[in-house]
Amino acid sequence: MNLVFATSLHPAIGKRTIFNITYPFTYNATRRNFNTRRNFSCSATVATDITQVAEFEIENKKHDLLRLVQDTQRGLVTTPDQRSSIEEALVSLEGHNMGEPVDLVRLDGTWRLQYTSAPDVLVLFESAARFPFFQVGQIFQKFECRDQSDGGIIRNVVQWSIPTLLEEQEGATLLVSAKFSLVSARNIYLQFEEISIENIRISEELQALIAPAILPRSFLSLQILQLIRAFKAQIPVRNPADPGRRSVGGLYYLSYLDRNMLLGRAVGGGGVFVFTRAQPLDL
């Protein structure tokens, strides 16, 4: 046994010999180790609690932002006070991972537009509100960059329709494709390549006109339906000043990104964007 005894004999009359026992050094070390482990455990618990509080605060801010944009029709109908409150909520949320490099694995996937102030998108909403023969459905951004280190492909997807001719909201798809490259921790440069119209889905009424169900469908009518469904118009994007040079592009600042929310700003006053994670989109 690893014990150290220090004994003293006290010759007191009528009393027994007294032994004083001094506990070994190894006992004190064990005690100090226990205290160290206890302090470390407490520190880890405090750190975990702080992280959980921070995550809870972020989720609350995301909820507040989505609540503020909920009744704006994706940005079409906003008052100056609403825009101010939304901008304040955006800035507050952006501060949580400001300066962190873009995680391309997390960015990869499909994102649904919840709000924007970009004029080139709002004009679509304004047109749909003004003309009853035009509808704008969901708008997505699809990033393809999971296996990349410095960029990838981005596809802006606009689902639209012409009532009675095409299916409601999703009668056709406008697709604007671009390559993007990382130019800083948070900025990406977009180089637009192609605009296409595809995924034509005609309405049941139009299908009945082309190939009536009550009559035997001819080979020609079936071919027409197949051609409409397979129709795809592609227009390459060129630099209007010099068609021989690369296409026009722009800077896009990814101001916030986590597992289910993406915030972006078009550099140069092009507007802000609020996206939430969506189900994968097959194009």
Short mmCIF file of C-alpha atoms in Angstrom, two decimals:
data_model
loop_
_atom_site.label_atom_id
_atom_site.label_comp_id
_atom_site.label_asym_id
_atom_site.label_seq_id
_atom_site.Cartn_x
_atom_site.Cartn_y
_atom_site.Cartn_z
CA MET A 1 0.00 0.00 0.00
CA ASN A 2 1.25 3.43 -0.90
CA LEU A 3 0.81 4.98 2.50
CA VAL A 4 3.15 7.21 4.46
CA PHE A 5 2.88 7.27 8.21
CA ALA A 6 4.44 9.79 10.56
CA THR A 7 4.27 8.59 14.14
CA SER A 8 4.90 10.45 17.35
CA LEU A 9 5.06 8.90 20.78
CA HIS A 10 3.65 11.14 23.46
CA PRO A 11 4.66 9.81 26.96
CA ALA A 12 1.61 11.06 28.77
CA ILE A 13 0.82 9.51 32.18
CA GLY A 14 -2.16 7.27 32.17
CA LYS A 15 -2.73 7.72 28.46
CA ARG A 16 -2.11 5.42 25.52
CA THR A 17 0.41 6.14 22.83
CA ILE A 18 -1.04 8.40 20.14
CA PHE A 19 -0.24 7.86 16.48
CA ASN A 20 -0.57 10.86 14.16
CA ILE A 21 -1.29 9.79 10.58
CA THR A 22 -0.39 12.04 7.65
CA TYR A 23 -2.23 11.12 4.42
CA PRO A 24 -0.07 10.45 1.41
CA PHE A 25 0.63 12.93 -1.42
CA THR A 26 -1.06 10.63 -3.93
CA TYR A 27 -4.38 11.13 -2.19
CA ASN A 28 -4.15 14.93 -2.58
CA ALA A 29 -3.27 14.57 -6.29
CA THR A 30 -6.30 12.38 -6.81
CA ARG A 31 -8.43 14.95 -5.10
CA ARG A 32 -7.03 17.72 -7.27
CA ASN A 33 -7.64 15.63 -10.41
CA PHE A 34 -11.21 15.15 -9.35
CA ASN A 35 -11.63 18.90 -8.92
CA THR A 36 -10.07 19.49 -12.33
CA ARG A 37 -12.44 17.05 -13.99
CA ARG A 38 -15.36 18.62 -12.20
CA ASN A 39 -14.30 22.12 -13.32
CA PHE A 40 -13.81 20.92 -16.90
CA SER A 41 -17.24 19.29 -16.88
CA CYS A 42 -18.78 22.51 -15.61
CA SER A 43 -16.98 24.52 -18.31
CA ALA A 44 -18.21 22.16 -21.04
CA THR A 45 -21.75 22.39 -19.70
CA VAL A 46 -21.59 26.20 -19.70
CA ALA A 47 -20.24 26.22 -23.28
CA THR A 48 -23.04 23.91 -24.39
CA ASP A 49 -25.62 26.11 -22.70
CA ILE A 50 -24.21 29.22 -24.41
CA THR A 51 -24.34 27.48 -27.81
CA GLN A 52 -27.93 26.40 -27.25
CA VAL A 53 -28.91 29.93 -26.23
CA ALA A 54 -27.24 31.33 -29.37
CA GLU A 55 -29.03 28.80 -31.59
CA PHE A 56 -32.33 29.60 -29.92
CA GLU A 57 -31.74 33.31 -30.52
CA ILE A 58 -30.98 32.69 -34.22
CA GLU A 59 -34.12 30.59 -34.67
CA ASN A 60 -36.19 33.37 -33.09
CA LYS A 61 -34.68 35.94 -35.45
CA LYS A 62 -35.40 33.72 -38.46
CA HIS A 63 -38.97 33.29 -37.30
CA ASP A 64 -39.35 37.05 -36.85
CA LEU A 65 -38.00 37.69 -40.37
CA LEU A 66 -40.38 35.19 -41.96
CA ARG A 67 -43.27 36.66 -40.00
CA LEU A 68 -42.41 40.15 -41.30
CA VAL A 69 -42.35 39.05 -44.96
CA GLN A 70 -45.35 36.75 -44.69
CA ASP A 71 -47.99 39.25 -45.85
CA THR A 72 -45.92 41.09 -48.45
CA GLN A 73 -46.71 38.75 -51.38
CA ARG A 74 -42.99 38.02 -51.68
CA GLY A 75 -42.16 41.73 -51.67
CA LEU A 76 -44.82 43.06 -54.03
CA VAL A 77 -46.89 44.80 -51.36
CA THR A 78 -44.80 46.57 -48.74
CA THR A 79 -44.96 49.89 -46.93
CA PRO A 80 -41.88 51.96 -46.02
CA ASP A 81 -42.27 50.87 -42.39
CA GLN A 82 -42.40 47.21 -43.42
CA ARG A 83 -39.30 47.54 -45.60
CA SER A 84 -37.48 49.22 -42.73
CA SER A 85 -38.44 46.47 -40.28
CA ILE A 86 -37.45 43.76 -42.76
CA GLU A 87 -34.08 45.38 -43.40
CA GLU A 88 -33.47 45.62 -39.66
CA ALA A 89 -34.31 41.94 -39.21
CA LEU A 90 -32.03 41.03 -42.12
CA VAL A 91 -29.07 42.93 -40.69
CA SER A 92 -29.61 41.41 -37.25
CA LEU A 93 -29.57 37.88 -38.66
CA GLU A 94 -26.66 38.52 -41.02
CA GLY A 95 -24.46 39.44 -38.08
CA HIS A 96 -24.41 35.86 -36.77
CA ASN A 97 -22.12 34.35 -39.42
CA MET A 98 -20.71 37.45 -41.01
CA GLY A 99 -17.26 36.89 -42.49
CA GLU A 100 -17.45 33.11 -42.43
CA PRO A 101 -16.59 31.54 -45.81
CA VAL A 102 -19.42 30.10 -47.86
CA ASP A 103 -20.01 26.40 -47.21
CA LEU A 104 -20.64 25.04 -50.72
CA VAL A 105 -21.90 21.70 -49.40
CA ARG A 106 -24.53 23.49 -47.33
CA LEU A 107 -25.34 25.89 -50.19
CA ASP A 108 -25.97 23.03 -52.61
CA GLY A 109 -29.64 22.32 -53.21
CA THR A 110 -32.93 24.06 -53.91
CA TRP A 111 -34.06 27.28 -52.21
CA ARG A 112 -37.57 28.79 -52.39
CA LEU A 113 -37.99 32.58 -52.62
CA GLN A 114 -39.93 34.08 -49.70
CA TYR A 115 -39.18 37.77 -50.20
CA THR A 116 -37.25 40.10 -52.48
CA SER A 117 -36.82 43.77 -53.26
CA ALA A 118 -35.08 43.12 -56.60
CA PRO A 119 -36.76 45.14 -59.39
CA ASP A 120 -36.20 42.46 -62.05
CA VAL A 121 -38.22 39.98 -59.95
CA LEU A 122 -40.86 42.37 -58.66
CA VAL A 123 -41.77 43.28 -62.26
CA LEU A 124 -42.95 39.68 -62.72
CA PHE A 125 -45.21 39.95 -59.67
CA GLU A 126 -46.50 43.32 -60.86
CA SER A 127 -47.30 41.90 -64.29
CA ALA A 128 -49.18 38.97 -62.78
CA ALA A 129 -51.17 41.37 -60.57
CA ARG A 130 -51.99 43.64 -63.54
CA PHE A 131 -52.80 41.07 -66.24
CA PRO A 132 -55.30 38.29 -65.46
CA PHE A 133 -53.91 36.10 -68.26
CA PHE A 134 -50.51 35.75 -66.58
CA GLN A 135 -49.63 33.92 -63.37
CA VAL A 136 -46.35 33.60 -61.49
CA GLY A 137 -45.96 30.53 -59.33
CA GLN A 138 -43.03 29.53 -57.16
CA ILE A 139 -39.53 30.94 -57.70
CA PHE A 140 -36.44 28.95 -56.77
CA GLN A 141 -32.68 29.17 -56.84
CA LYS A 142 -30.97 25.86 -57.37
CA PHE A 143 -27.26 25.61 -56.57
CA GLU A 144 -25.18 22.73 -57.93
CA CYS A 145 -21.85 22.90 -56.08
CA ARG A 146 -21.61 19.98 -53.65
CA ASP A 147 -18.43 18.52 -55.16
CA GLN A 148 -16.83 21.87 -56.03
CA SER A 149 -14.29 23.96 -54.17
CA ASP A 150 -14.51 27.37 -55.85
CA GLY A 151 -17.86 27.64 -57.63
CA GLY A 152 -20.58 25.79 -59.45
CA ILE A 153 -23.84 26.33 -61.32
CA ILE A 154 -26.87 28.33 -60.24
CA ARG A 155 -30.27 28.04 -61.88
CA ASN A 156 -32.98 30.65 -61.31
CA VAL A 157 -36.30 28.88 -61.74
CA VAL A 158 -39.59 30.73 -62.31
CA GLN A 159 -42.78 28.70 -62.59
CA TRP A 160 -45.47 30.57 -64.53
CA SER A 161 -48.72 29.98 -66.35
CA ILE A 162 -51.40 31.31 -68.69
CA PRO A 163 -54.78 30.33 -67.21
CA THR A 164 -57.03 28.05 -69.31
CA LEU A 165 -54.12 27.31 -71.65
CA LEU A 166 -51.61 25.95 -69.15
CA GLU A 167 -51.85 24.30 -65.75
CA GLU A 168 -52.38 26.64 -62.82
CA GLN A 169 -49.17 28.21 -61.41
CA GLU A 170 -46.89 25.51 -62.87
CA GLY A 171 -47.83 25.55 -66.55
CA ALA A 172 -44.31 26.32 -67.71
CA THR A 173 -40.83 26.98 -66.37
CA LEU A 174 -38.53 29.89 -67.12
CA LEU A 175 -34.96 28.87 -66.40
CA VAL A 176 -32.00 31.26 -66.21
CA SER A 177 -28.72 29.39 -65.85
CA ALA A 178 -25.38 30.81 -64.80
CA LYS A 179 -21.96 29.69 -63.68
CA PHE A 180 -20.72 31.14 -60.44
CA SER A 181 -17.28 31.43 -58.87
CA LEU A 182 -16.15 32.44 -55.40
CA VAL A 183 -14.34 35.77 -55.46
CA SER A 184 -14.17 36.28 -51.69
CA ALA A 185 -15.40 34.62 -48.50
CA ARG A 186 -18.99 35.65 -49.17
CA ASN A 187 -19.14 37.10 -52.70
CA ILE A 188 -19.84 35.02 -55.79
CA TYR A 189 -19.63 36.20 -59.38
CA LEU A 190 -22.44 35.12 -61.69
CA GLN A 191 -21.81 34.62 -65.39
CA PHE A 192 -25.16 34.12 -67.11
CA GLU A 193 -25.18 31.54 -69.89
CA GLU A 194 -28.67 30.64 -71.03
CA ILE A 195 -32.37 31.45 -70.76
CA SER A 196 -34.82 28.67 -71.55
CA ILE A 197 -38.54 27.90 -71.44
CA GLU A 198 -39.40 24.28 -70.76
CA ASN A 199 -41.68 21.86 -68.90
CA ILE A 200 -44.81 22.97 -70.75
CA ARG A 201 -47.92 21.53 -69.11
CA ILE A 202 -51.06 22.38 -71.03
CA SER A 203 -54.43 22.54 -69.29
CA GLU A 204 -57.05 19.84 -69.55
CA GLU A 205 -59.26 22.24 -71.54
CA LEU A 206 -56.59 22.75 -74.19
CA GLN A 207 -55.83 19.03 -74.30
CA ALA A 208 -59.53 18.42 -74.95
CA LEU A 209 -59.46 20.87 -77.87
CA ILE A 210 -56.37 19.31 -79.42
CA ALA A 211 -57.37 15.70 -78.87
CA PRO A 212 -61.00 15.34 -77.73
CA ALA A 213 -61.48 12.47 -75.34
CA ILE A 214 -64.87 11.56 -76.83
CA LEU A 215 -63.33 10.93 -80.25
CA PRO A 216 -60.64 8.48 -81.23
CA ARG A 217 -57.38 10.37 -80.84
CA SER A 218 -55.52 10.49 -84.10
CA PHE A 219 -51.80 9.98 -84.46
CA LEU A 220 -51.44 13.65 -85.42
CA SER A 221 -53.23 14.98 -82.33
CA LEU A 222 -51.15 12.76 -80.05
CA GLN A 223 -47.99 13.96 -81.78
CA ILE A 224 -49.03 17.57 -81.20
CA LEU A 225 -49.51 16.91 -77.49
CA GLN A 226 -46.14 15.19 -77.29
CA LEU A 227 -44.40 18.06 -79.07
CA ILE A 228 -45.94 20.61 -76.71
CA ARG A 229 -44.84 18.65 -73.65
CA ALA A 230 -41.32 18.21 -75.00
CA PHE A 231 -41.02 21.82 -76.18
CA LYS A 232 -37.92 23.65 -75.00
CA ALA A 233 -36.71 27.03 -76.20
CA GLN A 234 -33.12 27.97 -75.38
CA ILE A 235 -31.57 31.41 -75.81
CA PRO A 236 -27.85 31.85 -75.07
CA VAL A 237 -26.93 34.98 -73.15
CA ARG A 238 -24.39 37.20 -74.89
CA ASN A 239 -22.69 40.46 -74.03
CA PRO A 240 -24.66 43.08 -76.01
CA ALA A 241 -21.61 45.34 -76.32
CA ASP A 242 -19.42 42.59 -77.73
CA PRO A 243 -21.05 39.24 -78.64
CA GLY A 244 -17.61 37.65 -78.86
CA ARG A 245 -16.85 38.27 -75.20
CA ARG A 246 -18.20 36.35 -72.25
CA SER A 247 -21.78 36.93 -71.16
CA VAL A 248 -22.94 39.59 -68.76
CA GLY A 249 -22.64 38.85 -65.07
CA GLY A 250 -22.89 40.33 -61.60
CA LEU A 251 -21.81 40.06 -58.00
CA TYR A 252 -24.02 38.32 -55.49
CA TYR A 253 -23.31 38.59 -51.76
CA LEU A 254 -24.43 35.60 -49.69
CA SER A 255 -24.99 37.39 -46.42
CA TYR A 256 -26.34 34.49 -44.35
CA LEU A 257 -26.48 30.72 -44.77
CA ASP A 258 -27.50 27.85 -42.53
CA ARG A 259 -29.25 24.51 -42.99
CA ASN A 260 -32.66 25.99 -43.87
CA MET A 261 -32.26 29.71 -44.69
CA LEU A 262 -30.30 31.67 -47.27
CA LEU A 263 -30.05 35.46 -47.46
CA GLY A 264 -28.51 37.23 -50.43
CA ARG A 265 -27.86 40.74 -51.69
CA ALA A 266 -27.28 41.69 -55.33
CA VAL A 267 -24.24 43.96 -55.19
CA GLY A 268 -24.89 47.40 -56.63
CA GLY A 269 -28.37 47.96 -55.25
CA GLY A 270 -30.01 45.05 -57.03
CA GLY A 271 -32.13 44.11 -54.04
CA VAL A 272 -32.22 41.58 -51.22
CA PHE A 273 -33.43 37.98 -51.27
CA VAL A 274 -34.82 35.71 -48.55
CA PHE A 275 -34.89 31.99 -49.32
CA THR A 276 -35.83 28.89 -47.35
CA ARG A 277 -34.74 25.34 -48.07
CA ALA A 278 -37.07 23.47 -50.44
CA GLN A 279 -37.45 19.91 -51.67
CA PRO A 280 -35.05 18.92 -54.47
CA LEU A 281 -36.17 20.21 -57.85
CA ASP A 282 -35.70 18.03 -60.94
CA LEU A 283 -35.04 20.04 -64.08
#
